[in-house]
Each structure stands twice: as structure tokens, then as C-alpha cells.
PDB file of C-alpha atoms in Angstrom:
ATOM      1  CA  MET A 305     134.804 135.561 178.426  1.00 40.00           C
ATOM      2  CA  THR A 306     131.379 134.820 176.470  1.00 47.00           C
ATOM      3  CA  ARG A 307     131.192 136.390 172.934  1.00 56.00           C
ATOM      4  CA  VAL A 308     128.057 139.429 172.284  1.00 60.00           C
ATOM      5  CA  PHE A 309     126.882 140.260 168.595  1.00 71.00           C
ATOM      6  CA  PRO A 310     124.996 142.258 166.813  1.00 80.00           C
ATOM      7  CA  PHE A 311     122.358 140.290 165.724  1.00 84.00           C
ATOM      8  CA  LEU A 312     120.679 137.111 166.109  1.00 86.00           C
ATOM      9  CA  ARG A 313     122.407 133.421 166.282  1.00 89.00           C
ATOM     10  CA  PRO A 314     121.675 129.770 166.486  1.00 89.00           C
ATOM     11  CA  PRO A 315     122.671 127.426 169.308  1.00 89.00           C
ATOM     12  CA  ASP A 316     125.880 125.641 168.300  1.00 89.00           C
ATOM     13  CA  ASP A 317     123.308 121.470 167.415  1.00 90.00           C
ATOM     14  CA  VAL A 318     121.799 122.642 164.142  1.00 92.00           C
ATOM     15  CA  VAL A 319     125.236 122.452 163.056  1.00 92.00           C
ATOM     16  CA  THR A 320     126.718 118.376 164.231  1.00 93.00           C
ATOM     17  CA  ALA A 321     129.916 118.334 162.367  1.00 92.00           C
ATOM     18  CA  GLY A 322     132.113 115.027 162.835  1.00 93.00           C
ATOM     19  CA  PRO A 323     135.913 115.312 163.763  1.00 95.00           C
ATOM     20  CA  TRP A 324     138.537 116.257 160.726  1.00 96.00           C
ATOM     21  CA  SER A 325     139.885 113.218 158.484  1.00 95.00           C
ATOM     22  CA  ARG A 326     143.088 113.422 156.114  1.00 93.00           C
ATOM     23  CA  LEU A 327     143.663 110.706 152.740  1.00 88.00           C
ATOM     24  CA  THR A 328     146.454 108.913 153.765  1.00 82.00           C
ATOM     25  CA  PRO A 329     148.330 106.386 151.192  1.00 77.00           C
ATOM     26  CA  ASP A 330     147.359 103.755 153.503  1.00 77.00           C
ATOM     27  CA  GLY A 331     143.105 105.644 153.428  1.00 82.00           C
ATOM     28  CA  SER A 332     141.795 107.583 155.676  1.00 87.00           C
ATOM     29  CA  GLU A 333     142.640 108.471 159.310  1.00 89.00           C
ATOM     30  CA  LEU A 334     141.667 111.837 162.101  1.00 92.00           C
ATOM     31  CA  LEU A 335     143.896 115.078 161.740  1.00 91.00           C
ATOM     32  CA  PRO A 336     146.436 115.074 164.940  1.00 88.00           C
ATOM     33  CA  ASP A 337     146.864 117.992 166.561  1.00 86.00           C
ATOM     34  CA  THR A 338     150.360 117.554 165.474  1.00 85.00           C
ATOM     35  CA  LEU A 339     151.741 115.893 161.813  1.00 83.00           C
ATOM     36  CA  VAL A 340     154.945 115.703 162.331  1.00 72.00           C
ATOM     37  CA  ASP A 341     155.672 114.060 159.335  1.00 71.00           C
ATOM     38  CA  TRP A 342     154.372 117.067 156.899  1.00 75.00           C
ATOM     39  CA  ASP A 343     156.863 119.151 154.720  1.00 68.00           C
ATOM     40  CA  TYR A 344     156.597 122.100 152.200  1.00 64.00           C
ATOM     41  CA  SER A 345     155.375 118.972 149.182  1.00 68.00           C
ATOM     42  CA  THR A 346     152.612 117.195 151.174  1.00 77.00           C
ATOM     43  CA  THR A 347     149.499 118.472 149.897  1.00 84.00           C
ATOM     44  CA  LEU A 348     146.379 118.006 151.762  1.00 91.00           C
ATOM     45  CA  SER A 349     143.320 116.754 151.571  1.00 94.00           C
ATOM     46  CA  LEU A 350     140.619 117.337 154.241  1.00 96.00           C
ATOM     47  CA  HIS A 351     136.700 115.548 154.599  1.00 96.00           C
ATOM     48  CA  ARG A 352     134.509 116.689 156.903  1.00 95.00           C
ATOM     49  CA  PRO A 353     131.254 114.961 157.094  1.00 95.00           C
ATOM     50  CA  ALA A 354     128.985 117.950 158.711  1.00 94.00           C
ATOM     51  CA  SER A 355     124.838 118.572 158.940  1.00 94.00           C
ATOM     52  CA  VAL A 356     122.838 120.838 159.080  1.00 94.00           C
ATOM     53  CA  ASP A 357     119.006 122.044 160.384  1.00 93.00           C
ATOM     54  CA  GLY A 358     119.333 125.232 157.752  1.00 92.00           C
ATOM     55  CA  LEU A 359     114.856 125.419 158.018  1.00 92.00           C
ATOM     56  CA  ARG A 360     116.138 125.573 162.034  1.00 92.00           C
ATOM     57  CA  LEU A 361     119.145 127.859 161.830  1.00 93.00           C
ATOM     58  CA  ARG A 362     117.394 130.709 159.564  1.00 91.00           C
ATOM     59  CA  GLN A 363     114.206 130.233 162.551  1.00 91.00           C
ATOM     60  CA  LEU A 364     116.678 130.630 165.026  1.00 92.00           C
ATOM     61  CA  SER A 365     118.359 134.016 163.785  1.00 92.00           C
ATOM     62  CA  GLY A 366     115.893 135.955 162.412  1.00 92.00           C
ATOM     63  CA  LEU A 367     116.133 135.128 159.017  1.00 92.00           C
ATOM     64  CA  THR A 368     113.382 134.145 156.399  1.00 91.00           C
ATOM     65  CA  GLU A 369     113.392 130.857 154.064  1.00 91.00           C
ATOM     66  CA  ASP A 370     113.730 132.863 151.342  1.00 90.00           C
ATOM     67  CA  SER A 371     117.314 133.857 153.094  1.00 92.00           C
ATOM     68  CA  GLU A 372     121.074 132.963 151.787  1.00 93.00           C
ATOM     69  CA  VAL A 373     122.827 131.014 152.618  1.00 93.00           C
ATOM     70  CA  ASP A 374     126.514 129.042 152.783  1.00 95.00           C
ATOM     71  CA  LEU A 375     128.480 126.342 154.978  1.00 95.00           C
ATOM     72  CA  SER A 376     132.392 127.799 154.394  1.00 95.00           C
ATOM     73  CA  VAL A 377     136.234 126.353 155.298  1.00 96.00           C
ATOM     74  CA  GLN A 378     138.132 129.361 155.157  1.00 91.00           C
ATOM     75  CA  TRP A 379     141.851 128.512 156.495  1.00 89.00           C
ATOM     76  CA  TYR A 380     145.041 129.928 157.561  1.00 81.00           C
ATOM     77  CA  ALA A 381     148.551 129.635 157.492  1.00 75.00           C
ATOM     78  CA  THR A 382     152.025 130.891 160.018  1.00 65.00           C
ATOM     79  CA  SER A 383     154.503 130.653 158.680  1.00 58.00           C
ATOM     80  CA  SER A 384     153.414 131.583 155.322  1.00 54.00           C
ATOM     81  CA  LEU A 385     151.149 134.444 156.343  1.00 48.00           C
ATOM     82  CA  LEU A 386     148.596 133.444 153.463  1.00 64.00           C
ATOM     83  CA  ARG A 387     144.910 132.838 153.710  1.00 71.00           C
ATOM     84  CA  GLY A 388     142.262 131.707 151.386  1.00 80.00           C
ATOM     85  CA  LEU A 389     138.756 130.004 150.846  1.00 87.00           C
ATOM     86  CA  ALA A 390     138.603 127.033 150.175  1.00 93.00           C
ATOM     87  CA  TRP A 391     135.924 125.833 149.946  1.00 95.00           C
ATOM     88  CA  ARG A 392     131.827 126.611 149.607  1.00 95.00           C
ATOM     89  CA  THR A 393     128.616 125.411 149.597  1.00 95.00           C
ATOM     90  CA  PRO A 394     124.859 127.812 149.541  1.00 94.00           C
ATOM     91  CA  LEU A 395     122.481 125.661 152.874  1.00 92.00           C
ATOM     92  CA  PRO A 396     118.164 125.296 151.336  1.00 92.00           C
ATOM     93  CA  ALA A 397     115.454 125.922 153.938  1.00 90.00           C
ATOM     94  CA  ASP A 398     116.214 121.697 154.775  1.00 88.00           C
ATOM     95  CA  ASP A 399     115.585 119.875 157.815  1.00 83.00           C
ATOM     96  CA  GLY A 400     118.578 118.147 157.920  1.00 83.00           C
ATOM     97  CA  PHE A 401     121.196 119.236 155.026  1.00 88.00           C
ATOM     98  CA  ASP A 402     124.134 116.775 155.171  1.00 91.00           C
ATOM     99  CA  VAL A 403     127.111 117.388 153.257  1.00 91.00           C
ATOM    100  CA  PRO A 404     130.681 116.351 153.427  1.00 93.00           C
ATOM    101  CA  ILE A 405     133.529 118.788 152.775  1.00 95.00           C
ATOM    102  CA  ASP A 406     135.869 118.337 150.850  1.00 95.00           C
ATOM    103  CA  PHE A 407     139.232 120.162 149.728  1.00 95.00           C
ATOM    104  CA  GLN A 408     143.121 120.173 149.845  1.00 94.00           C
ATOM    105  CA  LEU A 409     145.299 121.990 150.355  1.00 91.00           C
ATOM    106  CA  PRO A 410     149.079 122.390 148.744  1.00 82.00           C
ATOM    107  CA  GLY A 411     151.668 121.919 150.520  1.00 77.00           C
ATOM    108  CA  ASP A 412     153.753 124.620 149.358  1.00 65.00           C
ATOM    109  CA  ASP A 413     150.935 127.914 150.913  1.00 69.00           C
ATOM    110  CA  LEU A 414     151.669 126.335 154.179  1.00 76.00           C
ATOM    111  CA  GLY A 415     153.991 125.805 156.830  1.00 69.00           C
ATOM    112  CA  GLY A 416     153.487 126.404 161.053  1.00 71.00           C
ATOM    113  CA  THR A 417     149.946 126.121 161.995  1.00 79.00           C
ATOM    114  CA  LEU A 418     147.379 126.304 160.272  1.00 88.00           C
ATOM    115  CA  GLU A 419     143.549 126.882 161.194  1.00 88.00           C
ATOM    116  CA  LEU A 420     140.810 125.680 159.836  1.00 95.00           C
ATOM    117  CA  ILE A 421     137.449 127.560 160.328  1.00 93.00           C
ATOM    118  CA  THR A 422     133.925 126.622 158.741  1.00 95.00           C
ATOM    119  CA  ASN A 423     131.237 129.332 159.055  1.00 94.00           C
ATOM    120  CA  ILE A 424     127.491 129.380 158.272  1.00 94.00           C
ATOM    121  CA  ILE A 425     128.054 132.771 156.554  1.00 93.00           C
ATOM    122  CA  LEU A 426     125.035 135.337 155.513  1.00 93.00           C
ATOM    123  CA  ARG A 427     125.217 136.007 152.066  1.00 92.00           C
ATOM    124  CA  THR A 428     121.718 137.639 150.613  1.00 90.00           C
ATOM    125  CA  PRO A 429     119.009 138.810 153.350  1.00 87.00           C
ATOM    126  CA  GLY A 430     115.437 137.353 152.780  1.00 82.00           C
ATOM    127  CA  PRO A 431     112.857 140.161 153.808  1.00 86.00           C
ATOM    128  CA  GLY A 432     110.754 140.556 156.183  1.00 84.00           C
ATOM    129  CA  ARG A 433     113.525 138.237 158.539  1.00 84.00           C
ATOM    130  CA  SER A 434     113.356 139.997 162.461  1.00 88.00           C
ATOM    131  CA  ARG A 435     114.952 142.656 163.183  1.00 87.00           C
ATOM    132  CA  ALA A 436     117.006 141.107 165.107  1.00 89.00           C
ATOM    133  CA  ALA A 437     118.845 138.969 162.381  1.00 86.00           C
ATOM    134  CA  ALA A 438     122.148 140.327 161.114  1.00 88.00           C
ATOM    135  CA  SER A 439     121.508 142.085 157.652  1.00 87.00           C
ATOM    136  CA  ARG A 440     125.141 142.433 156.197  1.00 88.00           C
ATOM    137  CA  PRO A 441     126.214 139.611 153.843  1.00 90.00           C
ATOM    138  CA  GLY A 442     129.121 137.999 155.063  1.00 87.00           C
ATOM    139  CA  SER A 443     128.175 137.894 159.306  1.00 90.00           C
ATOM    140  CA  VAL A 444     128.901 135.371 160.556  1.00 91.00           C
ATOM    141  CA  LEU A 445     125.860 133.175 162.401  1.00 93.00           C
ATOM    142  CA  TRP A 446     127.757 130.280 163.287  1.00 93.00           C
ATOM    143  CA  SER A 447     131.466 129.630 163.672  1.00 92.00           C
ATOM    144  CA  ASP A 448     134.318 126.534 165.049  1.00 92.00           C
ATOM    145  CA  ARG A 449     137.799 126.119 164.502  1.00 90.00           C
ATOM    146  CA  GLN A 450     140.744 123.881 164.493  1.00 92.00           C
ATOM    147  CA  ARG A 451     143.830 123.869 164.174  1.00 88.00           C
ATOM    148  CA  VAL A 452     147.376 121.682 163.303  1.00 90.00           C
ATOM    149  CA  LEU A 453     151.086 121.750 164.063  1.00 84.00           C
ATOM    150  CA  LEU A 454     152.616 121.034 160.909  1.00 81.00           C
ATOM    151  CA  GLU A 455     156.819 121.614 161.533  1.00 61.00           C
ATOM    152  CA  GLY A 456     156.247 120.121 164.941  1.00 46.00           C
ATOM    153  CA  ASP A 457     159.293 120.590 167.259  1.00 41.00           C
ATOM    154  CA  ASN A 458     161.268 121.011 163.917  1.00 46.00           C
ATOM    155  CA  THR A 459     160.730 124.201 161.268  1.00 47.00           C
ATOM    156  CA  LEU A 460     160.754 122.513 157.889  1.00 52.00           C
ATOM    157  CA  PHE A 461     160.648 124.940 154.771  1.00 62.00           C
ATOM    158  CA  PRO A 462     161.170 123.822 151.404  1.00 73.00           C
ATOM    159  CA  ILE A 463     162.976 121.652 149.772  1.00 79.00           C
ATOM    160  CA  ALA A 464     163.512 121.753 145.951  1.00 83.00           C
ATOM    161  CA  THR A 465     165.890 119.956 143.949  1.00 87.00           C
ATOM    162  CA  ALA A 466     167.598 120.833 141.261  1.00 89.00           C
ATOM    163  CA  ASP A 467     171.470 119.829 139.438  1.00 91.00           C
ATOM    164  CA  PHE A 468     174.056 121.700 140.331  1.00 92.00           C
ATOM    165  CA  HIS A 469     175.815 121.580 137.115  1.00 90.00           C
ATOM    166  CA  ASP A 470     173.500 124.801 136.470  1.00 86.00           C
ATOM    167  CA  LEU A 471     173.363 126.565 139.276  1.00 89.00           C
ATOM    168  CA  PRO A 472     176.706 128.662 140.263  1.00 91.00           C
ATOM    169  CA  TYR A 473     176.895 125.974 143.712  1.00 91.00           C
ATOM    170  CA  PRO A 474     179.723 122.981 143.895  1.00 93.00           C
ATOM    171  CA  THR A 475     178.907 120.155 141.843  1.00 92.00           C
ATOM    172  CA  GLY A 476     179.582 117.967 144.178  1.00 92.00           C
ATOM    173  CA  ALA A 477     178.547 119.506 146.918  1.00 94.00           C
ATOM    174  CA  GLY A 478     174.869 117.515 148.302  1.00 92.00           C
ATOM    175  CA  TRP A 479     172.741 120.279 148.263  1.00 93.00           C
ATOM    176  CA  TYR A 480     172.269 124.321 149.760  1.00 93.00           C
ATOM    177  CA  LEU A 481     170.679 125.998 151.225  1.00 91.00           C
ATOM    178  CA  HIS A 482     168.676 130.194 149.637  1.00 90.00           C
ATOM    179  CA  ILE A 483     168.406 132.522 152.756  1.00 90.00           C
ATOM    180  CA  ASP A 484     167.098 136.106 151.735  1.00 88.00           C
ATOM    181  CA  GLU A 485     168.288 139.251 153.371  1.00 88.00           C
ATOM    182  CA  ASP A 486     164.925 140.640 154.143  1.00 86.00           C
ATOM    183  CA  LEU A 487     164.404 139.659 157.428  1.00 87.00           C
ATOM    184  CA  ASP A 488     160.881 141.553 157.580  1.00 86.00           C
ATOM    185  CA  GLY A 489     160.130 139.000 154.971  1.00 84.00           C
ATOM    186  CA  ALA A 490     157.771 136.104 154.769  1.00 78.00           C
ATOM    187  CA  ALA A 491     159.764 132.854 156.383  1.00 75.00           C
ATOM    188  CA  LEU A 492     158.293 130.504 153.799  1.00 70.00           C
ATOM    189  CA  GLY A 493     158.843 132.237 150.997  1.00 76.00           C
ATOM    190  CA  SER A 494     163.143 133.438 152.143  1.00 83.00           C
ATOM    191  CA  ILE A 495     164.333 130.400 152.743  1.00 86.00           C
ATOM    192  CA  LEU A 496     164.896 127.101 149.758  1.00 86.00           C
ATOM    193  CA  LEU A 497     166.692 123.641 151.397  1.00 87.00           C
ATOM    194  CA  LEU A 498     168.137 122.784 147.483  1.00 90.00           C
ATOM    195  CA  VAL A 499     169.092 118.890 147.273  1.00 91.00           C
ATOM    196  CA  ASN A 500     171.501 119.060 144.690  1.00 92.00           C
ATOM    197  CA  GLU A 501     170.670 115.610 141.857  1.00 92.00           C
ATOM    198  CA  ARG A 502     174.054 114.843 141.512  1.00 91.00           C
ATOM    199  CA  HIS A 503     174.069 113.473 144.784  1.00 93.00           C
ATOM    200  CA  GLU A 504     172.874 109.614 144.358  1.00 92.00           C
ATOM    201  CA  VAL A 505     173.305 110.070 148.504  1.00 92.00           C
ATOM    202  CA  VAL A 506     171.229 113.023 149.599  1.00 91.00           C
ATOM    203  CA  MET A 507     168.879 112.269 147.326  1.00 90.00           C
ATOM    204  CA  ARG A 508     168.062 108.933 147.873  1.00 89.00           C
ATOM    205  CA  ALA A 509     167.991 110.487 151.835  1.00 87.00           C
ATOM    206  CA  VAL A 510     165.263 112.738 150.907  1.00 83.00           C
ATOM    207  CA  GLU A 511     163.652 110.600 148.864  1.00 81.00           C
ATOM    208  CA  ALA A 512     163.209 107.781 151.515  1.00 77.00           C
ATOM    209  CA  ALA A 513     162.784 110.573 154.387  1.00 68.00           C
ATOM    210  CA  GLY A 514     159.449 108.330 155.188  1.00 61.00           C
ATOM    211  CA  SER A 515     161.142 105.412 156.275  1.00 70.00           C
ATOM    212  CA  PRO A 516     164.921 105.576 156.065  1.00 76.00           C
ATOM    213  CA  THR A 517     167.537 103.232 156.175  1.00 85.00           C
ATOM    214  CA  GLU A 518     169.592 103.562 159.055  1.00 85.00           C
ATOM    215  CA  ALA A 519     172.245 104.686 156.212  1.00 88.00           C
ATOM    216  CA  ASP A 520     169.048 107.815 155.183  1.00 86.00           C
ATOM    217  CA  ARG A 521     169.311 108.470 159.121  1.00 83.00           C
ATOM    218  CA  ARG A 522     172.881 109.196 159.289  1.00 88.00           C
ATOM    219  CA  VAL A 523     172.397 111.754 156.124  1.00 89.00           C
ATOM    220  CA  LEU A 524     169.373 113.192 156.975  1.00 85.00           C
ATOM    221  CA  SER A 525     170.879 114.506 160.860  1.00 84.00           C
ATOM    222  CA  ALA A 526     173.324 115.502 158.806  1.00 88.00           C
ATOM    223  CA  LEU A 527     171.548 117.266 156.247  1.00 87.00           C
ATOM    224  CA  ARG A 528     169.541 118.894 159.168  1.00 82.00           C
ATOM    225  CA  ALA A 529     172.405 119.824 161.309  1.00 85.00           C
ATOM    226  CA  ASP A 530     174.639 121.340 158.459  1.00 89.00           C
ATOM    227  CA  VAL A 531     170.219 123.328 158.153  1.00 87.00           C
ATOM    228  CA  LEU A 532     170.486 124.228 161.853  1.00 86.00           C
ATOM    229  CA  ARG A 533     174.153 125.703 161.232  1.00 89.00           C
ATOM    230  CA  MET A 534     173.501 127.961 158.669  1.00 91.00           C
ATOM    231  CA  LEU A 535     169.922 129.670 160.127  1.00 90.00           C
ATOM    232  CA  VAL A 536     172.500 129.955 163.165  1.00 90.00           C
ATOM    233  CA  GLU A 537     175.485 131.353 161.494  1.00 91.00           C
ATOM    234  CA  ARG A 538     173.182 133.662 159.326  1.00 90.00           C
ATOM    235  CA  ALA A 539     171.662 135.055 162.959  1.00 90.00           C
ATOM    236  CA  LEU A 540     174.394 135.370 164.668  1.00 91.00           C
ATOM    237  CA  THR A 541     176.079 137.092 161.710  1.00 90.00           C
ATOM    238  CA  ASP A 542     172.976 139.635 160.386  1.00 88.00           C
ATOM    239  CA  GLU A 543     174.360 142.834 162.578  1.00 83.00           C
ATOM    240  CA  ASP A 544     170.103 143.531 163.175  1.00 83.00           C
ATOM    241  CA  LEU A 545     169.542 141.064 164.151  1.00 84.00           C
ATOM    242  CA  GLU A 546     168.436 141.605 167.808  1.00 81.00           C
ATOM    243  CA  GLU A 547     166.195 139.077 170.287  1.00 76.00           C
ATOM    244  CA  GLU A 548     164.673 141.915 171.794  1.00 76.00           C
ATOM    245  CA  ASN A 549     162.378 143.290 167.847  1.00 78.00           C
ATOM    246  CA  ASP A 550     158.692 142.342 167.506  1.00 79.00           C
ATOM    247  CA  TYR A 551     159.445 140.560 164.163  1.00 81.00           C
ATOM    248  CA  GLU A 552     155.948 140.516 162.634  1.00 81.00           C
ATOM    249  CA  VAL A 553     154.762 136.041 162.811  1.00 71.00           C
ATOM    250  CA  GLY A 554     156.025 134.105 159.992  1.00 71.00           C
ATOM    251  CA  SER A 555     158.556 136.116 159.063  1.00 81.00           C
ATOM    252  CA  LEU A 556     162.003 135.586 158.812  1.00 85.00           C
ATOM    253  CA  GLY A 557     163.529 137.464 162.008  1.00 87.00           C
ATOM    254  CA  ALA A 558     161.114 135.975 164.141  1.00 84.00           C
ATOM    255  CA  LEU A 559     162.183 132.571 162.635  1.00 83.00           C
ATOM    256  CA  LEU A 560     165.901 133.047 163.107  1.00 86.00           C
ATOM    257  CA  THR A 561     164.905 134.520 166.542  1.00 86.00           C
ATOM    258  CA  LYS A 562     163.640 131.868 167.009  1.00 80.00           C
ATOM    259  CA  VAL A 563     165.833 129.520 165.694  1.00 83.00           C
ATOM    260  CA  VAL A 564     168.278 130.385 168.092  1.00 85.00           C
ATOM    261  CA  ARG A 565     166.172 130.727 170.802  1.00 82.00           C
ATOM    262  CA  ASN A 566     165.213 127.101 170.542  1.00 76.00           C
ATOM    263  CA  ALA A 567     169.124 125.696 170.166  1.00 80.00           C
ATOM    264  CA  PHE A 568     170.100 127.610 173.233  1.00 85.00           C
ATOM    265  CA  PRO A 569     168.070 128.751 175.638  1.00 82.00           C
ATOM    266  CA  ALA A 570     170.789 129.259 178.316  1.00 83.00           C
ATOM    267  CA  PHE A 571     172.110 131.342 176.222  1.00 86.00           C
ATOM    268  CA  SER A 572     171.465 135.632 175.170  1.00 88.00           C
ATOM    269  CA  MET A 573     171.818 135.649 171.111  1.00 87.00           C
ATOM    270  CA  GLU A 574     174.617 138.580 171.778  1.00 89.00           C
ATOM    271  CA  ALA A 575     176.692 135.615 174.298  1.00 91.00           C
ATOM    272  CA  LEU A 576     176.995 133.452 171.757  1.00 91.00           C
ATOM    273  CA  ARG A 577     178.139 135.795 168.851  1.00 91.00           C
ATOM    274  CA  ARG A 578     180.703 135.981 171.649  1.00 92.00           C
ATOM    275  CA  GLU A 579     181.661 133.106 171.830  1.00 92.00           C
ATOM    276  CA  ARG A 580     181.639 132.027 168.088  1.00 90.00           C
ATOM    277  CA  GLN A 581     184.485 134.654 167.620  1.00 90.00           C
ATOM    278  CA  SER A 582     186.283 134.589 170.446  1.00 93.00           C
ATOM    279  CA  ALA A 583     186.459 130.339 170.794  1.00 93.00           C
ATOM    280  CA  PRO A 584     184.636 128.728 167.394  1.00 92.00           C
ATOM    281  CA  ALA A 585     185.877 125.450 167.662  1.00 94.00           C
ATOM    282  CA  LEU A 586     183.703 125.160 170.967  1.00 93.00           C
ATOM    283  CA  PHE A 587     181.250 126.639 169.794  1.00 89.00           C
ATOM    284  CA  GLY A 588     180.658 124.460 166.232  1.00 90.00           C
ATOM    285  CA  SER A 589     181.025 121.553 169.205  1.00 90.00           C
ATOM    286  CA  ARG A 590     178.363 123.266 170.656  1.00 88.00           C
ATOM    287  CA  LEU A 591     176.561 123.807 167.935  1.00 88.00           C
ATOM    288  CA  GLN A 592     177.002 119.364 167.024  1.00 86.00           C
ATOM    289  CA  GLU A 593     175.420 118.686 170.666  1.00 84.00           C
ATOM    290  CA  THR A 594     172.425 121.244 170.133  1.00 82.00           C
ATOM    291  CA  SER A 595     171.688 119.369 166.187  1.00 78.00           C
ATOM    292  CA  GLN A 596     171.949 115.720 168.187  1.00 75.00           C
ATOM    293  CA  LEU A 597     174.219 115.361 165.347  1.00 75.00           C
ATOM    294  CA  LEU A 598     174.143 111.332 164.318  1.00 75.00           C
ATOM    295  CA  ALA A 599     172.485 110.836 167.531  1.00 64.00           C
ATOM    296  CA  GLY A 600     169.804 108.769 166.372  1.00 49.00           C
ATOM    297  CA  PRO A 601     166.745 108.786 164.480  1.00 44.00           C
TER     298      PRO A 601
END
């Protein structure tokens, strides 16, 4: 269904916006629909070329040349539930104005699906505008969106390193997954994977995750399987977590429910709880299967 606006908007061709790209250690590449190599330590450096006919935009919007308009980019991340203004510049009343869009987004603010919204927004309407023109500052004259899945098919969490000697965790352990109690809290702020700096094998594998050796792959496989186990255990041992609860997108409750559904699509949560209680060995084997423990890269 076509949306009808209460004011004039220019045609899409007043803006020529190129594709989004991201800066990588090897240069620049087009931004794909899914960033399978992304994690929370990755800062996204994004770029997009754009050209705007500022004069024609104002004329076809019923605005005068004195009207002030901005080109801006806003972002929203579904896992963190955070949003913000990434970039903005004023648009002059020129026939053609080339403007490169460049900004960075810190990884610890992101997660899930990242939405990039490019807008042309009225900042100040000038005198003498058409009665059909936008009059309120903040009116959107032109917009487009792109969504990027940052986590692929895997659930990723913030990862930090720490010396377990200084923490209340076993000093010989390789990692510890912290999970908060509040099911309604944002998942991004509720889960933290701590890697023990004293565990050389695990540290080496995590640091080489972008290009792991065969030995690193085995360690990472064990790490992923154990994280899945802890998330599933957390979900099944929480009596307040029920499949029919309508948790807000991006919340811890929604994430745990999704993890269990994705891991065991043929089982209800209640059936899994019963098996875990009555046949823990079978349940453990089922977890190994779904996590693909040591099954390969």
C-alpha cells in the first residue's frame, strides 16, 4: 500500500545514492545482506556516495531556496534496542551537490539486524513556501533503508577477556558466560562471555577466530557448544520463561526462547524440561548433536 503524506515530497530521482560499502583491512567492499564475520568487537566503518539536486528538491517540495534541509543517516540495532544519528550534513540549494557519507558505528552498540535509514529532513521552512509544502521541522522529504544481518545464523554476544585470578571464577577455566536474571532486559546488556587470559589455548583460538587453524577450530567448536548448553540450561531452569510469553524483540527472554526453538524445533520447551529431568544423559547427547560439537569448521 502506498503511503500518502500530508505535504509535497519530491520524486526519488532528486537523490542519487550509491550502494553502502564497508572499510576492511584489505580496503573497501560492498556491504552484504549478512556479515557472517561480524562480532561485538568489530567497529563498522561505513561509506556511501550520494548526490542531491538541492534546488530541484526544494522546488518540487513547494519550498523556497531559503529553506534549510539536511541529509542524515540514522541507525537502529534490534539486539541492543539502541538507535542514534550516525551522520548529518546540510544540503545547499544547488543543482547538484556531491556528498560522501562516512561514519563509524561501535560494535558494542550493535547486534542482531542493523537498519540504516538515509533521510532528507526539513530543518527550517523558509518564507514564501507553498501551502502544500512541509512546515514542521523534522518532516521527512525523502528516505531509504537498508537492513544488514550482523549475526548470520549464530547468536553472538559481547566477548571480553579477563584474568580469572582476579575474578571469582576457577583460574583454570577457559571461559565463563554471564547471564542476567531479568528476562525483560536487553539481551545485549544481559549476556557477556568472559575468556580467561591465563588459558593460552582458548585465548589463541579466540584471537585467531577470523582465520583459525584446525586446532583453533576444535577449541572454538567446544566454546560454541558450551555457550549453547549454558543458554539452553538457563532457559529450561527458569520457570518464568514460557514459550507463549510475548517478550519484546531484543530482550533476554526473546533471545533465550529463540535459542531453544532454533536448537530443538521438534520439541516443546516443556518436553525438553521433562527429558532433562528424566534422562539427562540423553538430553546431553541431544545438545551435542544440535551444537555440532567437533563436527567441523
